[in-house]
Short mmCIF file of C-alpha atoms and ligand atoms in Angstrom, two decimals:
data_model
loop_
_atom_site.label_atom_id
_atom_site.label_comp_id
_atom_site.label_asym_id
_atom_site.label_seq_id
_atom_site.Cartn_x
_atom_site.Cartn_y
_atom_site.Cartn_z
CA UNK C 1 7.20 10.46 -20.27
CA UNK C 2 3.97 10.61 -18.33
CA UNK C 3 4.57 9.45 -14.75
CA UNK C 4 1.56 8.17 -12.75
CA UNK C 5 2.09 7.56 -9.04
CA UNK C 6 -1.00 5.78 -7.71
CA UNK C 7 -1.34 4.38 -4.19
CA UNK C 8 -3.50 3.25 -1.33
CA UNK C 9 -2.25 4.30 2.09
CA UNK C 10 -4.68 4.09 5.01
CA UNK C 11 -2.03 5.09 7.57
CA UNK C 12 0.18 7.35 5.41
CA UNK C 13 3.50 5.49 5.02
CA UNK C 14 2.94 4.33 1.45
CA UNK C 15 1.84 7.90 0.69
CA UNK C 16 5.26 9.13 1.93
CA UNK C 17 7.03 6.88 -0.56
CA UNK C 18 4.60 7.93 -3.30
CA UNK C 19 5.33 11.63 -2.65
CA UNK C 20 9.07 11.00 -2.65
CA UNK C 21 8.83 9.26 -6.03
CA UNK C 22 6.67 12.08 -7.44
CA UNK C 23 9.07 14.71 -6.04
CA UNK C 24 12.04 12.96 -7.60
CA UNK C 25 10.52 13.28 -11.07
CA UNK C 26 9.24 16.82 -10.45
CA UNK C 27 12.61 18.03 -9.17
CA UNK C 28 14.22 16.58 -12.28
CA UNK C 29 13.04 19.93 -13.65
CA UNK C 30 12.88 18.75 -17.26
CA UNK C 31 10.02 18.70 -19.71
CA UNK C 32 10.78 15.00 -20.07
CA UNK C 33 8.47 13.93 -17.21
CA UNK C 34 4.99 15.11 -16.33
CA UNK C 35 3.90 13.75 -12.97
CA UNK C 36 0.46 12.97 -11.49
CA UNK C 37 -0.16 11.61 -8.00
CA UNK C 38 -3.38 9.72 -7.12
CA UNK C 39 -4.58 8.44 -3.75
CA UNK C 40 -7.12 5.65 -4.30
CA UNK C 41 -8.61 6.25 -0.82
CA UNK C 42 -9.22 9.95 -1.45
CA UNK C 43 -10.75 9.12 -4.84
CA UNK C 44 -13.40 7.06 -2.98
CA UNK C 45 -12.65 4.36 -5.50
CA UNK C 46 -15.44 2.02 -4.34
CA UNK C 47 -18.36 4.43 -4.02
CA UNK C 48 -17.49 6.66 -6.92
CA UNK C 49 -15.79 4.34 -9.42
CA UNK C 50 -16.33 6.94 -12.15
CA UNK C 51 -13.58 9.06 -10.54
CA UNK C 52 -11.06 6.43 -11.56
CA UNK C 53 -12.05 6.33 -15.24
CA UNK C 54 -10.23 9.53 -16.30
CA UNK C 55 -7.01 8.15 -14.77
CA UNK C 56 -7.38 4.81 -16.56
CA UNK C 57 -8.00 6.65 -19.82
CA UNK C 58 -4.87 8.75 -19.30
CA UNK C 59 -2.79 5.61 -18.68
CA UNK C 60 -4.24 4.08 -21.83
CA UNK C 61 -3.52 7.22 -23.86
CA UNK C 62 0.08 7.47 -22.61
CA UNK C 63 0.78 3.92 -23.90
CA UNK C 64 4.51 3.12 -24.08
CA UNK C 65 5.18 6.65 -22.95
CA UNK C 66 3.56 5.93 -19.59
CA UNK C 67 5.35 5.03 -16.37
CA UNK C 68 3.09 3.72 -13.61
CA UNK C 69 4.29 3.44 -10.01
CA UNK C 70 1.63 1.62 -7.98
CA UNK C 71 1.91 1.50 -4.18
CA UNK C 72 0.29 -0.63 -1.50
CA UNK C 73 0.77 -1.49 2.14
CA UNK C 74 1.34 -5.20 2.76
CA UNK C 75 -1.71 -6.65 4.53
CA UNK C 76 -1.39 -10.29 5.62
CA UNK C 77 1.36 -10.76 3.03
CA UNK C 78 -0.54 -9.33 0.03
CA UNK C 79 -1.38 -5.97 -1.54
CA UNK C 80 -4.60 -4.37 -0.25
CA UNK C 81 -7.92 -4.89 -2.11
CA UNK C 82 -8.10 -1.31 -3.54
CA UNK C 83 -4.73 -1.85 -5.23
CA UNK C 84 -5.57 -5.32 -6.55
CA UNK C 85 -8.90 -4.01 -7.83
CA UNK C 86 -7.10 -1.13 -9.56
CA UNK C 87 -4.74 -3.61 -11.27
CA UNK C 88 -7.80 -5.56 -12.51
CA UNK C 89 -9.05 -2.38 -14.19
CA UNK C 90 -5.78 -1.49 -15.98
CA UNK C 91 -6.16 -1.10 -19.74
CA UNK C 92 -4.69 -3.93 -21.82
CA UNK C 93 -1.53 -4.01 -23.91
CA UNK C 94 -0.49 -0.41 -23.38
CA UNK C 95 3.21 -1.27 -22.99
CA UNK C 96 3.25 1.00 -19.92
CA UNK C 97 6.33 0.63 -17.72
CA UNK C 98 5.12 -0.63 -14.34
CA UNK C 99 6.86 -0.44 -10.95
CA UNK C 100 5.09 -1.83 -7.85
CA UNK C 101 6.08 -0.42 -4.46
CA UNK C 102 5.07 -1.59 -0.99
CA UNK C 103 5.53 -0.68 2.63
CA UNK C 104 5.41 -3.40 5.28
CA UNK C 105 5.32 -3.21 9.05
CA UNK C 106 8.35 -5.21 10.13
CA UNK C 107 6.66 -8.64 10.18
CA UNK C 108 6.96 -9.83 6.58
CA UNK C 109 6.90 -8.22 3.16
CA UNK C 110 5.05 -11.34 1.96
CA UNK C 111 4.27 -11.88 -1.71
CA UNK C 112 2.75 -8.48 -2.52
CA UNK C 113 5.42 -7.23 -4.95
CA UNK C 114 5.40 -10.46 -6.94
CA UNK C 115 1.59 -10.59 -7.13
CA UNK C 116 1.25 -6.93 -8.14
CA UNK C 117 3.79 -7.47 -10.93
CA UNK C 118 2.08 -10.67 -12.11
CA UNK C 119 -1.34 -9.01 -12.07
CA UNK C 120 -0.10 -6.04 -14.10
CA UNK C 121 1.87 -8.29 -16.51
CA UNK C 122 -1.38 -9.98 -17.50
CA UNK C 123 -2.45 -6.52 -18.79
CA UNK C 124 0.58 -6.23 -21.07
CA UNK C 125 2.81 -3.87 -19.07
CA UNK C 126 6.61 -3.95 -18.92
CA UNK C 127 7.80 -4.37 -15.32
CA UNK C 128 10.78 -2.10 -14.61
CA UNK C 129 11.51 -3.03 -11.00
CA UNK C 130 10.06 -3.03 -7.51
CA UNK C 131 10.45 -1.20 -4.19
CA UNK C 132 9.84 -2.55 -0.69
CA UNK C 133 10.34 -0.40 2.43
CA UNK C 134 9.73 -0.96 6.13
CA UNK C 135 7.39 1.50 7.91
CA UNK C 136 5.62 1.62 11.30
CA UNK C 137 3.14 -1.24 11.66
CA UNK C 138 -0.22 0.46 11.31
CA UNK C 139 -1.91 -1.74 13.94
CA UNK C 140 0.60 -0.55 16.55
CA UNK C 141 -0.03 3.17 16.90
CA UNK C 142 -0.68 2.74 20.63
CA UNK C 143 2.59 0.82 21.13
CA UNK C 144 5.55 2.92 22.36
CA UNK C 145 7.93 0.76 20.38
CA UNK C 146 6.07 -0.31 17.24
CA UNK C 147 7.69 -2.50 14.64
CA UNK C 148 9.10 -0.32 11.88
CA UNK C 149 9.40 2.68 14.23
CA UNK C 150 10.83 5.82 12.54
CA UNK C 151 11.15 4.09 9.16
CA UNK C 152 11.58 4.89 6.38
CA UNK C 153 14.43 7.03 7.74
CA UNK C 154 16.67 9.54 5.96
CA UNK C 155 19.00 6.80 4.80
CA UNK C 156 16.12 4.70 3.38
CA UNK C 157 14.81 7.70 1.45
CA UNK C 158 18.26 8.52 0.07
CA UNK C 159 18.62 4.92 -1.09
CA UNK C 160 15.28 5.30 -2.85
CA UNK C 161 16.47 8.49 -4.59
CA UNK C 162 19.65 6.77 -5.79
CA UNK C 163 17.61 3.84 -7.06
CA UNK C 164 15.28 6.21 -8.94
CA UNK C 165 18.32 7.86 -10.50
CA UNK C 166 19.63 4.47 -11.70
CA UNK C 167 16.15 3.48 -12.84
CA UNK C 168 15.78 6.56 -15.05
CA UNK C 169 19.23 5.95 -16.51
CA UNK C 170 18.30 2.31 -17.22
CA UNK C 171 15.05 3.39 -18.90
CA UNK C 172 16.95 5.75 -21.17
CA UNK C 173 19.59 3.22 -22.15
CA UNK C 174 17.90 -0.19 -22.42
CA UNK C 175 14.54 -1.26 -23.78
CA UNK C 176 12.38 -3.22 -21.35
CA UNK C 177 10.67 -6.25 -22.76
CA UNK C 178 7.16 -7.42 -21.74
CA UNK C 179 8.75 -10.86 -21.38
CA UNK C 180 11.26 -9.66 -18.74
CA UNK C 181 11.59 -12.03 -15.83
CA UNK C 182 10.21 -10.75 -12.54
CA UNK C 183 12.04 -13.41 -10.54
CA UNK C 184 13.92 -10.77 -8.53
CA UNK C 185 10.56 -9.57 -7.11
CA UNK C 186 9.73 -12.98 -5.65
CA UNK C 187 10.26 -13.32 -1.90
CA UNK C 188 13.49 -15.31 -1.46
CA UNK C 189 12.19 -17.44 1.44
CA UNK C 190 10.10 -20.43 0.24
CA UNK C 191 8.49 -20.76 3.70
CA UNK C 192 7.15 -17.21 3.40
CA UNK C 193 5.85 -17.86 -0.11
CA UNK C 194 4.21 -21.04 1.05
CA UNK C 195 2.55 -19.52 4.12
CA UNK C 196 1.09 -16.56 2.16
CA UNK C 197 -0.20 -18.81 -0.60
CA UNK C 198 -2.56 -20.16 2.06
CA UNK C 199 -3.59 -17.00 3.96
CA UNK C 200 -4.81 -13.55 3.01
CA UNK C 201 -6.79 -10.70 4.50
CA UNK C 202 -10.13 -12.46 3.98
CA UNK C 203 -9.01 -15.70 5.64
CA UNK C 204 -7.38 -13.77 8.52
CA UNK C 205 -10.47 -11.62 9.17
CA UNK C 206 -11.49 -13.75 12.17
CA UNK C 207 -8.14 -12.98 13.86
CA UNK C 208 -8.52 -9.19 13.66
CA UNK C 209 -9.30 -7.43 16.96
CA UNK C 210 -13.05 -6.87 17.58
CA UNK C 211 -14.47 -3.36 17.47
CA UNK C 212 -17.38 -2.06 19.52
CA UNK C 213 -19.11 1.27 18.99
CA UNK C 214 -20.01 3.14 22.19
CA UNK C 215 -23.62 4.26 21.94
CA UNK C 216 -24.07 5.64 25.47
CA UNK C 217 -22.18 7.75 27.97
CA UNK C 218 -19.37 10.23 27.67
CA UNK C 219 -17.73 8.68 24.59
CA UNK C 220 -20.95 7.89 22.74
CA UNK C 221 -20.92 8.16 18.97
CA UNK C 222 -22.26 11.52 17.75
CA UNK C 223 -22.81 10.38 14.13
CA UNK C 224 -20.25 12.94 12.95
CA UNK C 225 -19.23 10.62 10.05
CA UNK C 226 -15.50 11.33 10.49
CA UNK C 227 -14.93 7.56 10.47
CA UNK C 228 -16.57 7.33 7.04
CA UNK C 229 -14.35 10.15 5.78
CA UNK C 230 -11.15 8.31 6.75
CA UNK C 231 -12.27 4.87 5.62
CA UNK C 232 -10.29 3.93 2.46
CA UNK C 233 -12.91 1.47 1.21
CA UNK C 234 -16.19 3.23 2.10
CA UNK C 235 -16.89 0.25 4.35
CA UNK C 236 -18.95 2.09 6.99
CA UNK C 237 -22.73 2.40 6.96
CA UNK C 238 -24.83 4.15 9.61
CA UNK C 239 -27.75 2.42 11.27
CA UNK C 240 -27.80 4.93 13.03
CA UNK C 241 -24.39 4.07 14.56
CA UNK C 242 -21.47 2.88 12.38
CA UNK C 243 -21.70 -0.66 11.06
CA UNK C 244 -18.65 -2.23 9.40
CA UNK C 245 -19.50 -3.97 6.14
CA UNK C 246 -17.52 -6.73 4.43
CA UNK C 247 -15.56 -4.15 2.41
CA UNK C 248 -13.62 -3.44 5.63
CA UNK C 249 -9.87 -4.07 5.26
CA UNK C 250 -9.13 -3.73 9.02
CA UNK C 251 -6.89 -0.70 8.66
CA UNK C 252 -8.40 0.61 11.95
CA UNK C 253 -8.36 4.23 10.77
CA UNK C 254 -11.91 4.51 12.12
CA UNK C 255 -10.74 3.42 15.59
CA UNK C 256 -7.65 5.64 15.54
CA UNK C 257 -9.27 8.77 14.14
CA UNK C 258 -12.76 8.89 15.72
CA UNK C 259 -12.67 12.28 17.48
CA UNK C 260 -14.73 10.92 20.43
CA UNK C 261 -12.92 7.64 20.97
CA UNK C 262 -16.27 5.95 20.32
CA UNK C 263 -14.89 2.86 18.59
CA UNK C 264 -13.19 0.57 21.05
CA UNK C 265 -10.69 -2.13 20.13
CA UNK C 266 -8.26 -4.08 22.27
CA UNK C 267 -4.96 -4.07 20.42
CA UNK C 268 -2.66 -5.23 23.23
CA UNK C 269 -2.70 -8.94 22.38
CA UNK C 270 -2.29 -8.10 18.68
CA UNK C 271 0.82 -6.03 19.52
CA UNK C 272 2.32 -8.94 21.47
CA UNK C 273 1.59 -11.35 18.64
CA UNK C 274 3.18 -9.04 16.06
CA UNK C 275 6.39 -8.55 18.07
CA UNK C 276 6.69 -12.34 18.45
CA UNK C 277 5.97 -13.08 14.77
CA UNK C 278 8.48 -10.48 13.64
CA UNK C 279 11.20 -12.21 15.67
CA UNK C 280 10.32 -15.57 14.15
CA UNK C 281 10.29 -14.21 10.58
CA UNK C 282 13.49 -12.23 11.08
CA UNK C 283 13.20 -10.49 7.69
CA UNK C 284 15.89 -7.86 6.99
CA UNK C 285 14.47 -4.37 7.41
CA UNK C 286 16.68 -2.65 4.85
CA UNK C 287 14.94 -1.33 1.70
CA UNK C 288 14.64 -3.83 -1.12
CA UNK C 289 15.16 -1.98 -4.39
CA UNK C 290 15.03 -4.12 -7.51
CA UNK C 291 15.97 -2.95 -10.98
CA UNK C 292 14.83 -5.17 -13.84
CA UNK C 293 16.02 -5.07 -17.42
C1 FMN F 1 -4.74 -5.50 8.43
C2 FMN F 1 -3.26 -5.29 8.38
C3 FMN F 1 -2.44 -6.33 7.99
C4 FMN F 1 -1.05 -6.12 7.94
N1 FMN F 1 -0.24 -7.16 7.55
C5 FMN F 1 1.10 -6.99 7.54
C6 FMN F 1 1.96 -8.06 7.14
O1 FMN F 1 1.55 -9.12 6.68
N2 FMN F 1 3.31 -7.85 7.24
C7 FMN F 1 3.83 -6.67 7.69
O2 FMN F 1 5.04 -6.56 7.80
N3 FMN F 1 3.04 -5.63 8.01
C8 FMN F 1 1.68 -5.75 7.93
N4 FMN F 1 0.88 -4.69 8.24
C9 FMN F 1 1.49 -3.38 8.48
C10 FMN F 1 1.49 -2.52 7.22
O3 FMN F 1 1.94 -3.23 6.09
C11 FMN F 1 2.42 -1.32 7.37
O4 FMN F 1 2.18 -0.64 8.54
C12 FMN F 1 2.30 -0.38 6.18
O5 FMN F 1 3.41 0.49 6.15
C13 FMN F 1 1.04 0.48 6.25
O6 FMN F 1 1.00 1.30 5.13
P1 FMN F 1 0.18 2.67 5.13
O7 FMN F 1 0.79 3.52 6.24
O8 FMN F 1 0.46 3.23 3.79
O9 FMN F 1 -1.23 2.33 5.37
C14 FMN F 1 -0.50 -4.85 8.28
C15 FMN F 1 -1.35 -3.81 8.67
C16 FMN F 1 -2.71 -4.02 8.72
C17 FMN F 1 -3.59 -2.86 9.10
S1 SF4 F 2 -16.13 9.16 13.91
FE1 SF4 F 2 -16.74 8.37 15.90
S2 SF4 F 2 -18.32 9.76 16.63
FE2 SF4 F 2 -18.09 10.14 14.43
S3 SF4 F 2 -19.63 8.77 13.49
FE3 SF4 F 2 -17.72 7.63 13.55
S4 SF4 F 2 -17.82 6.47 15.48
FE4 SF4 F 2 -19.37 8.07 15.58
S1 SF4 F 3 -14.27 0.31 8.50
FE1 SF4 F 3 -12.56 1.10 9.71
S2 SF4 F 3 -11.11 -0.59 9.76
FE2 SF4 F 3 -12.55 -1.03 8.12
S3 SF4 F 3 -11.58 -0.23 6.28
FE3 SF4 F 3 -12.92 1.38 7.06
S4 SF4 F 3 -11.61 2.64 8.40
FE4 SF4 F 3 -10.54 0.71 8.00
#
């Protein structure tokens, strides 16, 4: 089988899961699986869409022999725009086996797994399962005790390996149907489903912390363009200082990784809000590993 592990991971946690999945199939050491790993951010998906075409062609060519793991962080309850846009571009009726995986930051895993599966199903895939893991909340890198601290841990990763083992066994022994029910990927709490049917990243944009670019003094922007390099959606333009366009997904990589500390954002009230919301949601932090048949 041809295994494609594709992901978006502004802060690196989804990438960890992606690498673990790829390693699992590579360490299998058989000719049975050939593995390719793709980071949608590094491919500069938005500015250089042509870089994605060879991958889409490969998925198309693999057909029923293809196994696509697609990973996203949960942002405001949903998958991130690069991942949803990638799903929109999937070739039709390939019969590819599809497994969505997400990492979430200890507030709520939302409806991302369900929506990724539904989006891919409309392209004629067969959904084999889903993976949801807690990881450090990527807005809390300045917090000494962020939600999701030190996750996924050794135990989480070993659970993932065992699930992958069972998944491969299931693939070999039972045929997946395109009509398989994905009910087990739906968030069990109706209140969560209801709240995320009404909000998403676009509607929550006004609640994201403001950013200001320092243009004078010791920490003034030097136009080094490092922020552009780490932006997963090519959302930064220079005029001459960085300007954030509406492609911004509020990952805050630009704030975190500017070598001069030139982009200022107050995250303290956001941290307080996230700790409080996490307590209210009270969602179990153990990995959710779903095997469909
Ligand atoms: C804009 C934004 C929105 C987020 N929304 C949620 C959320 O709804 N629920 C949650 O638990 N974590 C949320 N997180 C945290 C991320 O889902 C979590 O840190 C994830 O592991 C990040 O993945 P990455 O390291 O691959 O970028 C959000 C993070 C950002 C930046
Ligand atoms: S990384 Fe910082 S210094 Fe470099 S261009 Fe961006 S804001 Fe300016
Ligand atoms: S502009 Fe900054 S916050 Fe927005 S997507 Fe790019 S790196 Fe993330």
